[in-house]
Amino acid sequence: MHQLHSYLNAYASNPVTDEDFEIIKSHFTNKTLRKRQYFLEEGEICKHFAYIIKGAMRKYHVDDQGKEHVVDLYIENWWAGDLESFVMLKPSIYYVDACEDCELMLITNESKIKLCSQLPSFNQFLLKLDERNHIATQRRITSTISSSAKVRYDDFASCYPEFLQRFPQHIIASYLGITKETLSRVRSQVS
Amino acid sequence: MHQLHSYLNAYASNPVTDEDFEIIKSHFTNKTLRKRQYFLEEGEICKHFAYIIKGAMRKYHVDDQGKEHVVDLYIENWWAGDLESFVMLKPSIYYVDACEDCELMLITNESKIKLCSQLPSFNQFLLKLDERNHIATQRRITSTISSSAKVRYDDFASCYPEFLQRFPQHIIASYLGITKETLSRVRSQVS
DNA sequence: CGTTTGCTTGAATTCTGTCAAAGCAGGTGG
DNA sequence: CCACCTGCTTTGACAGAATTCAAGCAAACG
């Protein structure tokens, strides 16, 4: 079964039929990215959302002083893109790039809307995905405003252990809102 | 027109018909809360989500050291509750209480699901609401990990000026992830 | 009234960031 | 094979930011 098909089934209350999946698949295009290539640059409009078949990506923001702040990390079976730009057709304030060579499947907003109205199962999927995202970001905010650097790192490590292997520490540090030096020191403390 | 009806219309691509709205309304129950009353306590399952007709509420988390951390602030035409507990039927880690006397409309998860499958317009509304929430939390995370206390406060003040009038400063400080003393000092600096 | 609640201020402390230097792997080209 | 990058991590010294603890004051409340 196609990777996206089983991914969708994991969310749906009823499995997605083969015909439905063919319709869904026909709305996607394939794309590959080499490590360090951009998927989205600041100022662009995010025309596509990417489903990651293989690889790892990050979304980050560059502030006035030219510093990068990693906002999101993605690996297989996650979605990469800037929703605000995607749905509002606004220039994005984020960069999205590949941290490893990537295989992606891209969808436009028009296709997303069409699929939603055409296939109740796709609609349901999106609702659940948003729900899950909402819950995860809620947790992240709770952790960010409540905890010290050490606790945040430990939470992250226990929540997303595979990310520790996939992303360099300066990127994880930035995701946690601390410097790479602080992360290095925090890691050398015993838990 | 009912406040909830015009609120829903503001989200929908087509207005919600009177019949549809009567169906929607029939799934809600009314509730009032006095200032300081709990809507949800830690350990409870969040059986209802609340649409706020009037009043102000907050969601917060109490850490191991007994410190409160405000995760969300709500006023009229916002939704209060813990989504993770609501959809997963898990005990909540949050408290939700009233910062002012409140008038609420409550809905259960079963009703939400029923309305979703019954009324495409309600489904669409929920998708848009989740989308908007997602965008707002993305912005909040960006601001929290990227900026100093002063900048975060200024961003907050320009984004939600009405909140400054409605919530005491120690609650806003906690929402921003800083202490009330730091907020007080930051406020006395010129912008 | 006295009590509570919210806001401010000060001084000492802790945490985190900044800047600079050094080490270490992996990859490349000579 | 070795020298030299480059990307990534660690360490130290110092500066700056935010927290903690304590005290004081004003407004709101019962």
Short mmCIF file of C-alpha atoms (C1' of nucleotides) in Angstrom, two decimals:
data_model
loop_
_atom_site.label_atom_id
_atom_site.label_comp_id
_atom_site.label_asym_id
_atom_site.label_seq_id
_atom_site.Cartn_x
_atom_site.Cartn_y
_atom_site.Cartn_z
CA MET A 1 0.00 0.00 0.00
CA HIS A 2 1.17 3.53 -0.70
CA GLN A 3 2.79 5.24 2.27
CA LEU A 4 0.31 8.12 2.14
CA HIS A 5 -2.58 5.65 1.96
CA SER A 6 -1.63 3.86 5.17
CA TYR A 7 -0.88 7.20 6.78
CA LEU A 8 -4.40 8.40 5.98
CA ASN A 9 -5.90 5.17 7.24
CA ALA A 10 -4.17 5.65 10.57
CA TYR A 11 -6.25 8.82 11.01
CA ALA A 12 -9.56 7.75 9.54
CA SER A 13 -12.32 6.00 11.43
CA ASN A 14 -12.94 3.91 8.28
CA PRO A 15 -10.17 2.95 5.88
CA VAL A 16 -9.85 5.02 2.71
CA THR A 17 -10.97 2.94 -0.29
CA ASP A 18 -8.63 2.35 -3.21
CA GLU A 19 -10.75 4.48 -5.53
CA ASP A 20 -10.82 7.33 -3.04
CA PHE A 21 -7.09 7.09 -2.60
CA GLU A 22 -6.51 7.26 -6.35
CA ILE A 23 -8.49 10.49 -6.43
CA ILE A 24 -6.48 11.85 -3.52
CA LYS A 25 -3.18 10.80 -5.04
CA SER A 26 -4.02 12.42 -8.36
CA HIS A 27 -4.05 15.81 -6.64
CA PHE A 28 -0.47 15.47 -5.45
CA THR A 29 2.75 16.03 -7.36
CA ASN A 30 6.12 14.59 -6.45
CA LYS A 31 9.23 16.53 -5.63
CA THR A 32 12.68 15.81 -4.30
CA LEU A 33 14.94 18.17 -2.40
CA ARG A 34 18.65 17.87 -1.69
CA LYS A 35 19.95 18.64 1.75
CA ARG A 36 20.05 22.42 2.35
CA GLN A 37 17.69 23.23 -0.53
CA TYR A 38 14.84 25.59 0.21
CA PHE A 39 11.24 24.48 0.04
CA LEU A 40 9.99 27.96 0.93
CA GLU A 41 11.75 31.30 1.33
CA GLU A 42 10.73 34.39 3.25
CA GLY A 43 8.57 36.68 1.14
CA GLU A 44 7.26 33.89 -1.07
CA ILE A 45 3.70 32.66 -1.00
CA CYS A 46 3.47 29.07 0.14
CA LYS A 47 1.69 27.52 -2.86
CA HIS A 48 2.12 23.93 -1.75
CA PHE A 49 2.02 21.93 1.41
CA ALA A 50 4.42 19.00 1.52
CA TYR A 51 3.79 15.52 2.83
CA ILE A 52 7.18 14.04 3.68
CA ILE A 53 7.73 10.53 2.35
CA LYS A 54 11.37 10.51 3.28
CA GLY A 55 13.78 12.99 4.82
CA ALA A 56 13.81 15.75 7.40
CA MET A 57 12.99 19.44 7.20
CA ARG A 58 12.75 22.52 9.36
CA LYS A 59 10.81 25.76 9.36
CA TYR A 60 12.57 28.82 10.75
CA HIS A 61 12.29 32.55 11.09
CA VAL A 62 15.08 35.08 10.68
CA ASP A 63 14.80 38.07 13.00
CA ASP A 64 15.93 41.70 12.54
CA GLN A 65 19.40 40.84 13.79
CA GLY A 66 19.72 38.05 11.27
CA LYS A 67 19.32 35.27 13.82
CA GLU A 68 17.57 32.05 12.90
CA HIS A 69 14.80 30.70 15.11
CA VAL A 70 13.59 27.19 14.35
CA VAL A 71 9.83 27.03 14.68
CA ASP A 72 9.10 23.49 13.51
CA LEU A 73 10.90 20.25 12.77
CA TYR A 74 9.50 17.65 10.41
CA ILE A 75 10.35 14.08 9.45
CA GLU A 76 8.59 11.28 7.56
CA ASN A 77 4.79 11.43 7.65
CA TRP A 78 4.65 15.05 8.72
CA TRP A 79 3.47 18.06 6.79
CA ALA A 80 5.74 20.97 5.98
CA GLY A 81 4.71 24.47 4.95
CA ASP A 82 3.41 27.78 6.29
CA LEU A 83 -0.33 27.51 6.85
CA GLU A 84 -0.82 31.25 7.23
CA SER A 85 0.72 31.94 3.84
CA PHE A 86 -0.94 28.88 2.29
CA VAL A 87 -4.52 29.76 3.20
CA MET A 88 -4.31 33.57 3.22
CA LEU A 89 -2.04 33.85 0.18
CA LYS A 90 0.24 36.13 2.18
CA PRO A 91 4.01 36.33 1.76
CA SER A 92 5.53 34.01 4.33
CA ILE A 93 7.77 35.19 7.15
CA TYR A 94 9.38 31.75 7.33
CA TYR A 95 11.97 29.71 5.53
CA VAL A 96 11.48 25.97 5.09
CA ASP A 97 14.45 23.89 4.00
CA ALA A 98 15.69 20.31 3.86
CA CYS A 99 17.93 19.01 6.65
CA GLU A 100 18.39 15.75 4.70
CA ASP A 101 17.67 14.73 1.11
CA CYS A 102 13.87 14.58 0.88
CA GLU A 103 11.10 12.95 -1.11
CA LEU A 104 7.92 14.95 -0.92
CA MET A 105 4.35 14.92 -2.18
CA LEU A 106 2.92 18.38 -2.81
CA ILE A 107 -0.65 19.62 -2.77
CA THR A 108 -2.12 23.04 -3.56
CA ASN A 109 -4.76 24.81 -1.54
CA GLU A 110 -7.29 24.48 -4.38
CA SER A 111 -6.75 20.73 -4.44
CA LYS A 112 -7.10 20.58 -0.69
CA ILE A 113 -10.42 22.43 -0.81
CA LYS A 114 -11.64 20.29 -3.69
CA LEU A 115 -10.74 17.06 -1.91
CA CYS A 116 -12.42 18.29 1.24
CA SER A 117 -15.75 18.90 -0.43
CA GLN A 118 -15.49 15.79 -2.60
CA LEU A 119 -14.36 13.22 -0.04
CA PRO A 120 -15.78 13.26 3.47
CA SER A 121 -12.97 10.94 4.53
CA PHE A 122 -10.37 13.53 3.52
CA ASN A 123 -12.28 16.22 5.35
CA GLN A 124 -12.35 14.06 8.45
CA PHE A 125 -8.66 13.43 8.12
CA LEU A 126 -7.90 17.15 8.05
CA LEU A 127 -10.03 17.78 11.11
CA LYS A 128 -8.16 15.11 13.04
CA LEU A 129 -4.81 16.37 11.84
CA ASP A 130 -5.63 19.90 12.96
CA GLU A 131 -6.83 18.54 16.26
CA ARG A 132 -3.60 16.65 16.80
CA ASN A 133 -1.55 19.67 15.83
CA HIS A 134 -3.50 21.85 18.17
CA ILE A 135 -2.88 19.47 21.05
CA ALA A 136 0.83 19.22 20.30
CA THR A 137 1.33 22.99 20.07
CA GLN A 138 -0.64 23.46 23.29
CA ARG A 139 1.81 21.12 25.01
CA ARG A 140 4.74 22.90 23.49
CA ILE A 141 3.56 26.29 24.66
CA THR A 142 2.94 24.94 28.15
CA SER A 143 6.46 23.58 28.27
CA THR A 144 8.06 26.70 26.79
CA ILE A 145 6.48 29.15 29.22
CA SER A 146 6.67 26.91 32.27
CA SER A 147 10.03 25.22 32.29
CA SER A 148 13.76 25.84 32.44
CA ALA A 149 16.04 24.94 29.55
CA LYS A 150 16.98 21.63 31.17
CA VAL A 151 13.38 20.47 31.67
CA ARG A 152 12.40 21.57 28.18
CA TYR A 153 15.21 19.56 26.68
CA ASP A 154 14.33 16.48 28.73
CA ASP A 155 10.67 16.79 27.74
CA PHE A 156 11.66 17.11 24.11
CA ALA A 157 14.05 14.16 24.30
CA SER A 158 11.41 11.90 25.83
CA CYS A 159 8.68 13.10 23.48
CA TYR A 160 10.66 12.98 20.22
CA PRO A 161 13.68 10.73 20.77
CA GLU A 162 14.10 10.08 17.06
CA PHE A 163 14.61 13.80 16.45
CA LEU A 164 17.79 13.76 18.54
CA GLN A 165 19.36 11.42 15.98
CA ARG A 166 18.10 13.31 12.97
CA PHE A 167 18.81 16.96 13.71
CA PRO A 168 22.06 18.63 14.81
CA GLN A 169 22.06 20.13 18.25
CA HIS A 170 22.22 23.75 17.21
CA ILE A 171 18.92 23.24 15.41
CA ILE A 172 17.32 21.52 18.37
CA ALA A 173 18.62 24.29 20.62
CA SER A 174 17.00 26.88 18.41
CA TYR A 175 13.74 24.90 18.38
CA LEU A 176 13.79 24.92 22.18
CA GLY A 177 14.45 28.65 22.22
CA ILE A 178 17.93 28.43 23.72
CA THR A 179 21.47 28.78 22.38
CA LYS A 180 23.57 25.84 21.31
CA GLU A 181 25.98 26.57 24.17
CA THR A 182 23.20 26.38 26.76
CA LEU A 183 21.98 23.14 25.23
CA SER A 184 25.45 21.70 25.36
CA ARG A 185 25.75 22.59 29.05
CA VAL A 186 22.30 21.30 29.88
CA ARG A 187 23.06 17.99 28.19
CA SER A 188 26.17 17.48 30.29
CA GLN A 189 24.13 17.70 33.49
CA VAL A 190 22.74 14.39 34.72
CA SER A 191 18.98 13.99 34.39
CA MET B 1 -29.71 37.47 15.47
CA HIS B 2 -28.21 35.20 18.11
CA GLN B 3 -24.62 36.02 18.98
CA LEU B 4 -23.45 32.52 18.12
CA HIS B 5 -25.28 32.71 14.80
CA SER B 6 -23.52 35.85 13.66
CA TYR B 7 -20.25 34.49 15.00
CA LEU B 8 -20.66 31.36 12.84
CA ASN B 9 -21.58 33.46 9.82
CA ALA B 10 -18.36 35.38 10.19
CA TYR B 11 -16.49 32.14 9.54
CA ALA B 12 -18.68 30.52 6.92
CA SER B 13 -18.39 31.11 3.19
CA ASN B 14 -22.22 31.01 3.06
CA PRO B 15 -24.42 32.24 5.91
CA VAL B 16 -25.85 29.58 8.21
CA THR B 17 -29.62 29.25 7.59
CA ASP B 18 -32.09 29.77 10.43
CA GLU B 19 -33.08 26.08 10.40
CA ASP B 20 -29.47 24.97 10.53
CA PHE B 21 -28.79 27.36 13.36
CA GLU B 22 -31.75 25.99 15.35
CA ILE B 23 -30.26 22.52 15.00
CA ILE B 24 -26.87 23.79 16.11
CA LYS B 25 -28.32 25.73 19.02
CA SER B 26 -30.29 22.71 20.22
CA HIS B 27 -26.99 20.92 20.89
CA PHE B 28 -25.79 23.58 23.29
CA THR B 29 -26.69 24.11 26.93
CA ASN B 30 -26.34 27.36 28.83
CA LYS B 31 -24.21 27.93 31.88
CA THR B 32 -23.10 30.87 33.98
CA LEU B 33 -19.96 31.12 36.06
CA ARG B 34 -19.11 33.63 38.75
CA LYS B 35 -15.67 35.21 38.82
CA ARG B 36 -13.10 32.73 40.16
CA GLN B 37 -15.32 29.68 39.65
CA TYR B 38 -13.75 26.71 37.92
CA PHE B 39 -14.94 25.51 34.55
CA LEU B 40 -12.44 22.64 34.56
CA GLU B 41 -10.06 21.31 37.21
CA GLU B 42 -6.89 19.28 36.84
CA GLY B 43 -7.64 15.56 36.77
CA GLU B 44 -11.17 16.00 35.42
CA ILE B 45 -12.20 15.00 31.94
CA CYS B 46 -13.26 18.00 29.88
CA LYS B 47 -16.79 16.94 28.93
CA HIS B 48 -17.79 20.28 27.42
CA PHE B 49 -16.28 22.98 25.33
CA ALA B 50 -17.52 26.47 26.13
CA TYR B 51 -18.42 29.23 23.72
CA ILE B 52 -18.13 32.49 25.63
CA ILE B 53 -21.09 34.82 25.19
CA LYS B 54 -19.90 37.20 27.86
CA GLY B 55 -16.99 37.31 30.27
CA ALA B 56 -13.32 36.33 30.40
CA MET B 57 -11.57 33.09 31.27
CA ARG B 58 -8.13 31.59 31.45
CA LYS B 59 -6.58 28.16 31.15
CA TYR B 60 -3.54 27.43 33.30
CA HIS B 61 -1.25 24.68 34.41
CA VAL B 62 0.13 24.16 37.92
CA ASP B 63 3.67 22.77 37.98
CA ASP B 64 5.41 20.53 40.55
CA GLN B 65 6.38 23.55 42.62
CA GLY B 66 2.79 24.73 42.74
CA LYS B 67 3.34 27.60 40.35
CA GLU B 68 0.61 28.64 37.95
CA HIS B 69 1.37 29.05 34.24
CA VAL B 70 -1.34 30.66 32.12
CA VAL B 71 -1.58 28.88 28.78
CA ASP B 72 -4.59 30.62 27.24
CA LEU B 73 -6.76 33.67 27.72
CA TYR B 74 -10.31 33.87 26.42
CA ILE B 75 -12.95 36.55 26.06
CA GLU B 76 -16.25 36.89 24.20
CA ASN B 77 -16.56 34.77 21.06
CA TRP B 78 -13.69 32.47 21.98
CA TRP B 79 -13.79 28.82 22.94
CA ALA B 80 -12.59 27.57 26.31
CA GLY B 81 -11.66 24.02 27.23
CA ASP B 82 -8.89 21.45 26.96
CA LEU B 83 -9.00 19.85 23.54
CA GLU B 84 -6.69 16.98 24.46
CA SER B 85 -8.95 15.91 27.31
CA PHE B 86 -12.08 16.64 25.29
CA VAL B 87 -11.27 14.43 22.31
CA MET B 88 -9.15 11.75 24.01
CA LEU B 89 -11.25 11.50 27.17
CA LYS B 90 -8.08 11.89 29.20
CA PRO B 91 -7.88 13.61 32.60
CA SER B 92 -6.83 17.19 31.97
CA ILE B 93 -3.58 18.68 33.21
CA TYR B 94 -5.13 22.16 33.11
CA TYR B 95 -7.44 24.32 35.15
CA VAL B 96 -9.90 26.62 33.41
CA ASP B 97 -11.59 29.30 35.48
CA ALA B 98 -13.52 32.54 35.13
CA CYS B 99 -11.67 35.86 35.41
CA GLU B 100 -15.01 37.70 35.24
CA ASP B 101 -18.63 36.59 35.61
CA CYS B 102 -19.35 34.57 32.49
CA GLU B 103 -22.23 33.45 30.30
CA LEU B 104 -21.36 30.33 28.36
CA MET B 105 -22.84 27.91 25.86
CA LEU B 106 -21.62 24.34 26.28
CA ILE B 107 -21.33 21.52 23.78
CA THR B 108 -20.28 17.90 24.23
CA ASN B 109 -17.94 16.00 21.95
CA GLU B 110 -20.76 13.72 20.77
CA SER B 111 -22.81 16.74 19.76
CA LYS B 112 -19.84 18.21 17.99
CA ILE B 113 -19.31 15.02 16.01
CA LYS B 114 -23.01 14.75 15.23
CA LEU B 115 -23.20 18.34 14.00
CA CYS B 116 -20.11 17.81 11.89
CA SER B 117 -21.54 14.90 9.99
CA GLN B 118 -25.01 16.44 9.80
CA LEU B 119 -24.17 19.97 8.73
CA PRO B 120 -21.39 20.63 6.23
CA SER B 121 -21.47 24.29 7.24
CA PHE B 122 -20.58 23.37 10.81
CA ASN B 123 -17.81 21.12 9.61
CA GLN B 124 -16.44 23.93 7.51
CA PHE B 125 -16.63 26.26 10.46
CA LEU B 126 -14.57 23.90 12.60
CA LEU B 127 -11.92 23.53 9.90
CA LYS B 128 -11.56 27.29 9.65
CA LEU B 129 -11.47 27.68 13.41
CA ASP B 130 -8.71 25.09 13.71
CA GLU B 131 -6.85 26.78 10.90
CA ARG B 132 -7.04 30.13 12.62
CA ASN B 133 -5.96 28.63 15.91
CA HIS B 134 -3.06 26.91 14.27
CA ILE B 135 -1.89 30.16 12.72
CA ALA B 136 -2.21 32.06 16.00
CA THR B 137 -0.29 29.47 18.02
CA GLN B 138 2.40 29.36 15.34
CA ARG B 139 2.85 33.10 15.77
CA ARG B 140 2.89 32.76 19.51
CA ILE B 141 5.58 30.10 19.47
CA THR B 142 7.67 32.18 17.07
CA SER B 143 7.42 35.15 19.40
CA THR B 144 8.09 33.13 22.56
CA ILE B 145 11.26 31.47 21.32
CA SER B 146 12.59 34.47 19.39
CA SER B 147 12.04 37.56 21.49
CA SER B 148 12.90 39.18 24.79
CA ALA B 149 10.29 39.87 27.45
CA LYS B 150 9.93 43.49 26.31
CA VAL B 151 9.30 42.62 22.67
CA ARG B 152 6.89 39.83 23.59
CA TYR B 153 4.89 42.22 25.72
CA ASP B 154 4.79 44.87 22.99
CA ASP B 155 3.69 42.26 20.43
CA PHE B 156 1.00 41.06 22.77
CA ALA B 157 -0.20 44.58 23.53
CA SER B 158 -0.49 45.47 19.85
CA CYS B 159 -2.09 42.16 18.94
CA TYR B 160 -4.62 41.96 21.78
CA PRO B 161 -5.03 45.48 23.19
CA GLU B 162 -8.41 44.66 24.72
CA PHE B 163 -6.81 41.94 26.84
CA LEU B 164 -4.73 44.53 28.69
CA GLN B 165 -7.94 46.03 30.06
CA ARG B 166 -9.55 42.73 30.90
CA PHE B 167 -6.85 40.72 32.64
CA PRO B 168 -4.67 41.69 35.61
CA GLN B 169 -1.00 42.01 34.90
CA HIS B 170 0.17 39.02 36.85
CA ILE B 171 -2.02 36.87 34.60
CA ILE B 172 -0.67 38.48 31.44
CA ALA B 173 2.87 38.07 32.76
CA SER B 174 2.26 34.38 33.29
CA TYR B 175 0.77 34.10 29.79
CA LEU B 176 3.94 35.66 28.40
CA GLY B 177 6.10 33.29 30.42
CA ILE B 178 7.63 35.95 32.67
CA THR B 179 7.13 37.02 36.28
CA LYS B 180 4.86 39.88 37.28
CA GLU B 181 7.90 41.81 38.49
CA THR B 182 9.60 41.54 35.12
CA LEU B 183 6.41 42.64 33.38
CA SER B 184 6.12 45.62 35.67
CA ARG B 185 9.69 46.66 34.87
CA VAL B 186 9.26 46.09 31.15
CA ARG B 187 6.14 48.24 31.14
CA SER B 188 7.94 51.15 32.73
CA GLN B 189 10.47 51.24 29.89
CA VAL B 190 9.51 53.41 26.93
CA SER B 191 8.60 51.54 23.75
"C1'" DC C 1 -12.68 49.32 59.00
"C1'" DG C 2 -9.43 45.49 58.23
"C1'" DT C 3 -8.39 42.28 54.47
"C1'" DT C 4 -7.43 41.03 50.08
"C1'" DT C 5 -5.74 41.86 45.54
"C1'" DG C 6 -2.87 44.00 42.32
"C1'" DC C 7 1.09 46.71 41.19
"C1'" DT C 8 5.71 48.59 41.96
"C1'" DT C 9 10.58 48.85 43.60
"C1'" DG C 10 15.08 47.30 45.38
"C1'" DA C 11 18.91 44.13 46.15
"C1'" DA C 12 20.89 39.70 45.70
"C1'" DT C 13 21.05 35.55 43.03
"C1'" DT C 14 20.54 32.42 39.25
"C1'" DC C 15 20.14 31.51 34.61
"C1'" DT C 16 21.08 32.30 29.93
"C1'" DG C 17 23.38 34.68 26.18
"C1'" DT C 18 27.57 36.41 24.02
"C1'" DC C 19 32.04 36.12 22.38
"C1'" DA C 20 36.19 33.77 21.61
"C1'" DA C 21 38.91 29.68 21.39
"C1'" DA C 22 39.69 24.99 20.77
"C1'" DG C 23 38.69 20.16 19.58
"C1'" DC C 24 36.83 16.66 16.68
"C1'" DA C 25 34.90 14.07 13.09
"C1'" DG C 26 34.11 13.48 8.05
"C1'" DG C 27 35.13 14.70 3.39
"C1'" DT C 28 38.14 16.47 -0.29
"C1'" DG C 29 41.90 17.33 -3.05
"C1'" DG C 30 46.74 17.29 -3.61
"C1'" DC D 1 48.60 9.20 3.02
"C1'" DC D 2 48.43 13.69 4.67
"C1'" DA D 3 46.99 18.52 4.97
"C1'" DC D 4 43.20 21.22 4.91
"C1'" DC D 5 38.74 22.39 4.91
"C1'" DT D 6 33.98 22.57 6.96
"C1'" DG D 7 30.30 21.63 10.05
"C1'" DC D 8 29.31 20.64 14.64
"C1'" DT D 9 30.12 20.50 19.59
"C1'" DT D 10 32.27 21.82 23.82
"C1'" DT D 11 34.41 25.02 27.18
"C1'" DG D 12 35.60 29.29 29.65
"C1'" DA D 13 35.10 34.07 31.04
"C1'" DC D 14 32.16 37.71 31.21
"C1'" DA D 15 27.89 40.53 30.51
"C1'" DG D 16 23.18 40.92 30.59
"C1'" DA D 17 18.50 39.34 31.50
"C1'" DA D 18 15.14 37.47 34.39
"C1'" DT D 19 13.87 35.40 38.88
"C1'" DT D 20 13.54 35.42 43.78
"C1'" DC D 21 12.59 37.39 48.04
"C1'" DA D 22 11.13 41.20 50.65
"C1'" DA D 23 8.87 45.38 51.46
"C1'" DG D 24 5.58 49.00 50.58
"C1'" DC D 25 1.51 51.17 48.70
"C1'" DA D 26 -3.04 51.98 46.53
"C1'" DA D 27 -7.52 50.50 45.26
"C1'" DA D 28 -11.30 47.39 45.76
"C1'" DC D 29 -14.21 44.59 48.76
"C1'" DG D 30 -16.76 42.55 52.20
#
